[in-house]
Amino acid sequence: EPEVTQTPSHQVTQMGQEVILRCVPISNHLYFYWYRQILGQKVEFLVSFYNNEISEKSEIFDDQFSVERPDGSNFTLKIRSTKLEDSAMYFCASSEVTGRELFFGEGSRLTVL
Amino acid sequence: QKEVEQNSGPLSVPEGAIASLNCTYSDRGSQSFFWYRQYSGKSPELIMSIYSNGDKEDGRFTAQLNKASQYVSLLIRDSQPSDSATYLCAASGSSASKIIFGSGTRLSIRP
């Protein structure tokens, strides 16, 4: 069964460092998303991406964040200068059609020290 | 701020009974609605999607949508201990380019 894959599963970084989280969406999906979930809190929308452009982003997705599809398979989330409050689980998701079912990867746990 | 609201629970249901989970949403432009299950430390897993008013059944699960009341529900029949998880309600925004999640309802199935 096709699945979304994410790497790394866990990353520990120092405050102020840059982090890149990687995702391989399901191959025939065209719409890509990043969500985050701080421990014990809700799944929060960060950004959606289609046709090499950001479709929509939340207030959380400030200038510290960027997304990129560097090749035909990967979708990345970069955090330029991590803060303690960036510690969370980051989920990548993809969908075949906009506004339809999202399929999530297993997540990347980011710990900022 | 468009929201999806759920009772956080925990909701405790005996094994074999029907579990009823509810959700309301604020964006009248929402067109797509979803129920996800999330086990502790895991990613959300899609259970059902529903797009039109009425009921939609899939195995032990029935989703119900009432757009006039901005209300979505999920019924789980013959509840099993493995159904113990947090259930997330989600709705698309008017633009359809994002899907927002409620904070989830913790469901516990007691043997």
PDB file of C-alpha atoms in Angstrom:
ATOM      1  CA  GLU A   1       0.000   0.000   0.000  1.00  0.00           C
ATOM      2  CA  PRO A   2       1.411   3.434  -0.924  1.00  0.00           C
ATOM      3  CA  GLU A   3       2.535   5.500   2.022  1.00  0.00           C
ATOM      4  CA  VAL A   4       4.061   8.821   2.943  1.00  0.00           C
ATOM      5  CA  THR A   5       7.569   8.436   4.331  1.00  0.00           C
ATOM      6  CA  GLN A   6       9.347  10.942   6.548  1.00  0.00           C
ATOM      7  CA  THR A   7      12.928  11.327   7.686  1.00  0.00           C
ATOM      8  CA  PRO A   8      14.385  11.639  10.217  1.00  0.00           C
ATOM      9  CA  SER A   9      12.056  10.008  12.723  1.00  0.00           C
ATOM     10  CA  HIS A  10      13.675  11.997  15.526  1.00  0.00           C
ATOM     11  CA  GLN A  11      16.041  14.936  15.464  1.00  0.00           C
ATOM     12  CA  VAL A  12      17.624  16.723  18.371  1.00  0.00           C
ATOM     13  CA  THR A  13      19.093  20.145  17.682  1.00  0.00           C
ATOM     14  CA  GLN A  14      20.415  23.168  19.504  1.00  0.00           C
ATOM     15  CA  MET A  15      18.425  26.394  19.575  1.00  0.00           C
ATOM     16  CA  GLY A  16      19.354  28.599  16.642  1.00  0.00           C
ATOM     17  CA  GLN A  17      20.347  25.731  14.358  1.00  0.00           C
ATOM     18  CA  GLU A  18      18.755  25.041  10.990  1.00  0.00           C
ATOM     19  CA  VAL A  19      16.728  21.878  10.543  1.00  0.00           C
ATOM     20  CA  ILE A  20      15.435  20.210   7.383  1.00  0.00           C
ATOM     21  CA  LEU A  21      12.679  17.637   7.613  1.00  0.00           C
ATOM     22  CA  ARG A  22      12.115  15.438   4.593  1.00  0.00           C
ATOM     23  CA  CYS A  23       9.058  13.753   3.199  1.00  0.00           C
ATOM     24  CA  VAL A  24       8.309  11.527   0.222  1.00  0.00           C
ATOM     25  CA  PRO A  25       4.601  11.892  -0.576  1.00  0.00           C
ATOM     26  CA  ILE A  26       2.517   9.173  -2.204  1.00  0.00           C
ATOM     27  CA  SER A  27       3.645   9.058  -5.811  1.00  0.00           C
ATOM     28  CA  ASN A  28       0.430  10.039  -7.630  1.00  0.00           C
ATOM     29  CA  HIS A  29      -0.505  12.752  -5.112  1.00  0.00           C
ATOM     30  CA  LEU A  30      -0.159  16.368  -6.159  1.00  0.00           C
ATOM     31  CA  TYR A  31      -1.012  18.235  -2.950  1.00  0.00           C
ATOM     32  CA  PHE A  32       1.383  18.303  -0.030  1.00  0.00           C
ATOM     33  CA  TYR A  33       1.065  19.549   3.519  1.00  0.00           C
ATOM     34  CA  TRP A  34       2.991  20.044   6.705  1.00  0.00           C
ATOM     35  CA  TYR A  35       1.309  19.905  10.104  1.00  0.00           C
ATOM     36  CA  ARG A  36       2.768  20.004  13.550  1.00  0.00           C
ATOM     37  CA  GLN A  37       1.589  18.652  16.889  1.00  0.00           C
ATOM     38  CA  ILE A  38       3.063  19.922  20.109  1.00  0.00           C
ATOM     39  CA  LEU A  39       2.916  17.229  22.792  1.00  0.00           C
ATOM     40  CA  GLY A  40      -0.595  16.948  24.183  1.00  0.00           C
ATOM     41  CA  GLN A  41      -2.041  19.513  21.781  1.00  0.00           C
ATOM     42  CA  LYS A  42      -3.967  19.502  18.531  1.00  0.00           C
ATOM     43  CA  VAL A  43      -2.699  18.815  15.037  1.00  0.00           C
ATOM     44  CA  GLU A  44      -2.020  22.288  13.593  1.00  0.00           C
ATOM     45  CA  PHE A  45      -1.903  23.213   9.926  1.00  0.00           C
ATOM     46  CA  LEU A  46       1.329  24.846   8.790  1.00  0.00           C
ATOM     47  CA  VAL A  47       1.315  24.970   5.001  1.00  0.00           C
ATOM     48  CA  SER A  48      -0.103  23.459   1.836  1.00  0.00           C
ATOM     49  CA  PHE A  49       1.802  23.195  -1.433  1.00  0.00           C
ATOM     50  CA  TYR A  50       0.792  22.517  -5.008  1.00  0.00           C
ATOM     51  CA  ASN A  51       2.509  22.910  -8.345  1.00  0.00           C
ATOM     52  CA  ASN A  52       5.696  24.178  -6.716  1.00  0.00           C
ATOM     53  CA  GLU A  53       3.924  26.966  -4.901  1.00  0.00           C
ATOM     54  CA  ILE A  54       2.522  27.517  -1.433  1.00  0.00           C
ATOM     55  CA  SER A  55      -1.275  27.346  -1.632  1.00  0.00           C
ATOM     56  CA  GLU A  56      -1.988  28.457   1.889  1.00  0.00           C
ATOM     57  CA  LYS A  57      -0.051  28.961   5.097  1.00  0.00           C
ATOM     58  CA  SER A  58      -0.977  29.533   8.708  1.00  0.00           C
ATOM     59  CA  GLU A  59       0.139  32.254  11.083  1.00  0.00           C
ATOM     60  CA  ILE A  60       2.600  29.767  12.560  1.00  0.00           C
ATOM     61  CA  PHE A  61       4.399  29.508   9.217  1.00  0.00           C
ATOM     62  CA  ASP A  62       6.457  32.667   9.532  1.00  0.00           C
ATOM     63  CA  ASP A  63       9.707  33.684   7.832  1.00  0.00           C
ATOM     64  CA  GLN A  64      11.611  31.056   9.815  1.00  0.00           C
ATOM     65  CA  PHE A  65       9.870  28.324   7.847  1.00  0.00           C
ATOM     66  CA  SER A  66      10.173  27.386   4.201  1.00  0.00           C
ATOM     67  CA  VAL A  67       9.089  24.497   2.042  1.00  0.00           C
ATOM     68  CA  GLU A  68      10.549  23.127  -1.141  1.00  0.00           C
ATOM     69  CA  ARG A  69      10.110  20.306  -3.611  1.00  0.00           C
ATOM     70  CA  PRO A  70      13.746  19.956  -4.658  1.00  0.00           C
ATOM     71  CA  ASP A  71      13.127  17.051  -7.019  1.00  0.00           C
ATOM     72  CA  GLY A  72      10.300  14.871  -8.295  1.00  0.00           C
ATOM     73  CA  SER A  73       9.865  12.920  -5.086  1.00  0.00           C
ATOM     74  CA  ASN A  74      10.937  14.866  -1.990  1.00  0.00           C
ATOM     75  CA  PHE A  75       9.080  17.603  -0.125  1.00  0.00           C
ATOM     76  CA  THR A  76      11.012  19.401   2.586  1.00  0.00           C
ATOM     77  CA  LEU A  77      10.307  21.691   5.524  1.00  0.00           C
ATOM     78  CA  LYS A  78      13.162  23.927   6.629  1.00  0.00           C
ATOM     79  CA  ILE A  79      13.271  25.774   9.923  1.00  0.00           C
ATOM     80  CA  ARG A  80      16.020  28.372   9.659  1.00  0.00           C
ATOM     81  CA  SER A  81      16.795  29.152  13.273  1.00  0.00           C
ATOM     82  CA  THR A  82      15.053  26.809  15.657  1.00  0.00           C
ATOM     83  CA  LYS A  83      13.478  27.985  18.886  1.00  0.00           C
ATOM     84  CA  LEU A  84      12.588  25.960  21.962  1.00  0.00           C
ATOM     85  CA  GLU A  85       8.903  26.276  21.057  1.00  0.00           C
ATOM     86  CA  ASP A  86       9.514  24.561  17.712  1.00  0.00           C
ATOM     87  CA  SER A  87       9.825  21.283  19.612  1.00  0.00           C
ATOM     88  CA  ALA A  88       6.974  19.179  18.252  1.00  0.00           C
ATOM     89  CA  MET A  89       6.042  16.278  16.030  1.00  0.00           C
ATOM     90  CA  TYR A  90       5.971  17.393  12.409  1.00  0.00           C
ATOM     91  CA  PHE A  91       3.707  15.478  10.071  1.00  0.00           C
ATOM     92  CA  CYS A  92       3.859  15.506   6.309  1.00  0.00           C
ATOM     93  CA  ALA A  93       0.680  14.619   4.448  1.00  0.00           C
ATOM     94  CA  SER A  94      -0.368  14.308   0.835  1.00  0.00           C
ATOM     95  CA  SER A  95      -3.630  14.103  -1.045  1.00  0.00           C
ATOM     96  CA  GLU A  96      -4.668  13.237  -4.564  1.00  0.00           C
ATOM     97  CA  VAL A  97      -7.239  16.016  -4.783  1.00  0.00           C
ATOM     98  CA  THR A  98      -7.295  19.308  -2.920  1.00  0.00           C
ATOM     99  CA  GLY A  99      -9.644  19.333   0.042  1.00  0.00           C
ATOM    100  CA  ARG A 100      -9.909  15.561   0.051  1.00  0.00           C
ATOM    101  CA  GLU A 101      -8.432  12.787   2.188  1.00  0.00           C
ATOM    102  CA  LEU A 102      -5.017  13.480   3.681  1.00  0.00           C
ATOM    103  CA  PHE A 103      -2.617  10.613   4.206  1.00  0.00           C
ATOM    104  CA  PHE A 104      -0.004  11.210   6.865  1.00  0.00           C
ATOM    105  CA  GLY A 105       3.546  10.060   7.300  1.00  0.00           C
ATOM    106  CA  GLU A 106       4.756   8.647  10.592  1.00  0.00           C
ATOM    107  CA  GLY A 107       6.099  12.029  11.651  1.00  0.00           C
ATOM    108  CA  SER A 108       9.433  13.584  12.552  1.00  0.00           C
ATOM    109  CA  ARG A 109       9.909  14.410  16.203  1.00  0.00           C
ATOM    110  CA  LEU A 110      11.948  17.587  16.622  1.00  0.00           C
ATOM    111  CA  THR A 111      13.504  18.352  19.980  1.00  0.00           C
ATOM    112  CA  VAL A 112      15.136  21.766  20.366  1.00  0.00           C
ATOM    113  CA  LEU A 113      17.480  22.144  23.326  1.00  0.00           C
TER     114      LEU A 113
ATOM    115  CA  GLN B   1     -10.588  32.107  13.188  1.00  0.00           C
ATOM    116  CA  LYS B   2     -12.249  29.049  11.703  1.00  0.00           C
ATOM    117  CA  GLU B   3     -12.516  26.261  14.248  1.00  0.00           C
ATOM    118  CA  VAL B   4     -13.407  22.629  14.620  1.00  0.00           C
ATOM    119  CA  GLU B   5     -14.659  21.849  18.114  1.00  0.00           C
ATOM    120  CA  GLN B   6     -14.750  18.517  19.894  1.00  0.00           C
ATOM    121  CA  ASN B   7     -15.368  17.395  23.433  1.00  0.00           C
ATOM    122  CA  SER B   8     -11.959  16.326  24.729  1.00  0.00           C
ATOM    123  CA  GLY B   9     -13.329  13.434  26.771  1.00  0.00           C
ATOM    124  CA  PRO B  10     -12.321  10.974  27.915  1.00  0.00           C
ATOM    125  CA  LEU B  11     -15.329   9.068  26.701  1.00  0.00           C
ATOM    126  CA  SER B  12     -15.564   5.660  28.323  1.00  0.00           C
ATOM    127  CA  VAL B  13     -17.688   3.005  26.616  1.00  0.00           C
ATOM    128  CA  PRO B  14     -18.084  -0.704  27.495  1.00  0.00           C
ATOM    129  CA  GLU B  15     -16.820  -3.248  25.005  1.00  0.00           C
ATOM    130  CA  GLY B  16     -19.495  -4.163  22.474  1.00  0.00           C
ATOM    131  CA  ALA B  17     -21.440  -0.914  22.918  1.00  0.00           C
ATOM    132  CA  ILE B  18     -21.849   1.998  20.524  1.00  0.00           C
ATOM    133  CA  ALA B  19     -19.435   4.917  20.876  1.00  0.00           C
ATOM    134  CA  SER B  20     -20.753   8.276  19.707  1.00  0.00           C
ATOM    135  CA  LEU B  21     -18.329  11.094  18.912  1.00  0.00           C
ATOM    136  CA  ASN B  22     -19.396  14.599  17.976  1.00  0.00           C
ATOM    137  CA  CYS B  23     -17.874  17.612  16.313  1.00  0.00           C
ATOM    138  CA  THR B  24     -18.975  21.091  15.240  1.00  0.00           C
ATOM    139  CA  TYR B  25     -17.316  23.417  12.763  1.00  0.00           C
ATOM    140  CA  SER B  26     -17.548  27.147  12.290  1.00  0.00           C
ATOM    141  CA  ASP B  27     -16.731  27.648   8.598  1.00  0.00           C
ATOM    142  CA  ARG B  28     -19.973  27.433   6.610  1.00  0.00           C
ATOM    143  CA  GLY B  29     -17.864  27.121   3.462  1.00  0.00           C
ATOM    144  CA  SER B  30     -16.383  23.792   4.547  1.00  0.00           C
ATOM    145  CA  GLN B  31     -17.170  21.056   2.042  1.00  0.00           C
ATOM    146  CA  SER B  32     -15.198  18.028   3.200  1.00  0.00           C
ATOM    147  CA  PHE B  33     -15.180  16.359   6.583  1.00  0.00           C
ATOM    148  CA  PHE B  34     -13.027  13.629   8.002  1.00  0.00           C
ATOM    149  CA  TRP B  35     -12.559  11.417  11.005  1.00  0.00           C
ATOM    150  CA  TYR B  36      -9.066  10.305  11.919  1.00  0.00           C
ATOM    151  CA  ARG B  37      -7.886   7.992  14.649  1.00  0.00           C
ATOM    152  CA  GLN B  38      -4.633   8.720  16.467  1.00  0.00           C
ATOM    153  CA  TYR B  39      -2.962   6.320  18.827  1.00  0.00           C
ATOM    154  CA  SER B  40      -0.581   7.820  21.357  1.00  0.00           C
ATOM    155  CA  GLY B  41       2.719   8.749  19.715  1.00  0.00           C
ATOM    156  CA  LYS B  42       1.478   7.852  16.240  1.00  0.00           C
ATOM    157  CA  SER B  43       0.279   9.771  13.212  1.00  0.00           C
ATOM    158  CA  PRO B  44      -3.396  10.372  12.356  1.00  0.00           C
ATOM    159  CA  GLU B  45      -4.970   7.531  10.415  1.00  0.00           C
ATOM    160  CA  LEU B  46      -7.982   8.197   8.183  1.00  0.00           C
ATOM    161  CA  ILE B  47     -11.148   6.368   9.207  1.00  0.00           C
ATOM    162  CA  MET B  48     -13.804   8.040   7.090  1.00  0.00           C
ATOM    163  CA  SER B  49     -14.564  10.995   4.900  1.00  0.00           C
ATOM    164  CA  ILE B  50     -17.991  12.495   4.270  1.00  0.00           C
ATOM    165  CA  TYR B  51     -18.961  15.211   1.825  1.00  0.00           C
ATOM    166  CA  SER B  52     -22.762  15.346   1.690  1.00  0.00           C
ATOM    167  CA  ASN B  53     -25.530  15.536   4.262  1.00  0.00           C
ATOM    168  CA  GLY B  54     -26.695  12.273   5.752  1.00  0.00           C
ATOM    169  CA  ASP B  55     -25.060   9.059   6.847  1.00  0.00           C
ATOM    170  CA  LYS B  56     -22.148   7.139   5.421  1.00  0.00           C
ATOM    171  CA  GLU B  57     -21.362   3.649   6.671  1.00  0.00           C
ATOM    172  CA  ASP B  58     -18.127   1.698   6.438  1.00  0.00           C
ATOM    173  CA  GLY B  59     -18.010  -1.500   8.432  1.00  0.00           C
ATOM    174  CA  ARG B  60     -18.486  -0.706  12.123  1.00  0.00           C
ATOM    175  CA  PHE B  61     -18.199   3.032  11.495  1.00  0.00           C
ATOM    176  CA  THR B  62     -20.946   5.468  10.506  1.00  0.00           C
ATOM    177  CA  ALA B  63     -20.271   9.136   9.839  1.00  0.00           C
ATOM    178  CA  GLN B  64     -23.120  11.623   9.915  1.00  0.00           C
ATOM    179  CA  LEU B  65     -23.092  15.136   8.484  1.00  0.00           C
ATOM    180  CA  ASN B  66     -25.584  17.949   8.989  1.00  0.00           C
ATOM    181  CA  LYS B  67     -24.395  21.073   7.189  1.00  0.00           C
ATOM    182  CA  ALA B  68     -27.322  23.186   8.366  1.00  0.00           C
ATOM    183  CA  SER B  69     -26.314  22.556  11.986  1.00  0.00           C
ATOM    184  CA  GLN B  70     -22.569  22.473  11.131  1.00  0.00           C
ATOM    185  CA  TYR B  71     -22.334  19.171  12.900  1.00  0.00           C
ATOM    186  CA  VAL B  72     -20.437  15.954  12.172  1.00  0.00           C
ATOM    187  CA  SER B  73     -20.561  12.755  14.171  1.00  0.00           C
ATOM    188  CA  LEU B  74     -18.988   9.324  14.186  1.00  0.00           C
ATOM    189  CA  LEU B  75     -20.627   6.189  15.530  1.00  0.00           C
ATOM    190  CA  ILE B  76     -18.552   3.122  16.290  1.00  0.00           C
ATOM    191  CA  ARG B  77     -20.623  -0.035  16.663  1.00  0.00           C
ATOM    192  CA  ASP B  78     -19.497  -3.120  18.587  1.00  0.00           C
ATOM    193  CA  SER B  79     -16.647  -1.158  20.208  1.00  0.00           C
ATOM    194  CA  GLN B  80     -13.426  -3.088  20.702  1.00  0.00           C
ATOM    195  CA  PRO B  81     -10.519  -2.386  23.090  1.00  0.00           C
ATOM    196  CA  SER B  82      -8.417  -1.658  19.996  1.00  0.00           C
ATOM    197  CA  ASP B  83     -10.726   1.293  19.281  1.00  0.00           C
ATOM    198  CA  SER B  84      -9.287   3.058  22.336  1.00  0.00           C
ATOM    199  CA  ALA B  85      -7.556   6.087  20.840  1.00  0.00           C
ATOM    200  CA  THR B  86      -8.012   9.800  20.233  1.00  0.00           C
ATOM    201  CA  TYR B  87     -10.470  10.571  17.446  1.00  0.00           C
ATOM    202  CA  LEU B  88      -9.829  13.703  15.422  1.00  0.00           C
ATOM    203  CA  CYS B  89     -12.524  15.503  13.487  1.00  0.00           C
ATOM    204  CA  ALA B  90     -11.294  17.577  10.553  1.00  0.00           C
ATOM    205  CA  ALA B  91     -12.847  19.910   8.012  1.00  0.00           C
ATOM    206  CA  SER B  92     -11.621  21.580   4.871  1.00  0.00           C
ATOM    207  CA  GLY B  93     -11.549  25.347   4.743  1.00  0.00           C
ATOM    208  CA  SER B  94     -13.553  27.349   2.223  1.00  0.00           C
ATOM    209  CA  SER B  95     -10.519  27.478  -0.042  1.00  0.00           C
ATOM    210  CA  ALA B  96     -10.093  23.667   0.207  1.00  0.00           C
ATOM    211  CA  SER B  97      -6.314  24.127   0.358  1.00  0.00           C
ATOM    212  CA  LYS B  98      -6.167  23.398   4.047  1.00  0.00           C
ATOM    213  CA  ILE B  99      -7.806  20.970   6.400  1.00  0.00           C
ATOM    214  CA  ILE B 100      -8.101  21.942  10.023  1.00  0.00           C
ATOM    215  CA  PHE B 101      -8.372  19.562  12.943  1.00  0.00           C
ATOM    216  CA  GLY B 102     -10.233  19.593  16.188  1.00  0.00           C
ATOM    217  CA  SER B 103      -8.374  18.902  19.403  1.00  0.00           C
ATOM    218  CA  GLY B 104      -9.673  15.327  19.487  1.00  0.00           C
ATOM    219  CA  THR B 105     -11.824  13.176  21.749  1.00  0.00           C
ATOM    220  CA  ARG B 106     -10.123  10.487  23.813  1.00  0.00           C
ATOM    221  CA  LEU B 107     -12.110   7.261  23.650  1.00  0.00           C
ATOM    222  CA  SER B 108     -11.555   4.444  26.096  1.00  0.00           C
ATOM    223  CA  ILE B 109     -13.230   1.059  25.582  1.00  0.00           C
ATOM    224  CA  ARG B 110     -13.472  -0.792  28.861  1.00  0.00           C
ATOM    225  CA  PRO B 111     -13.587  -4.620  28.791  1.00  0.00           C
TER     226      PRO B 111
END
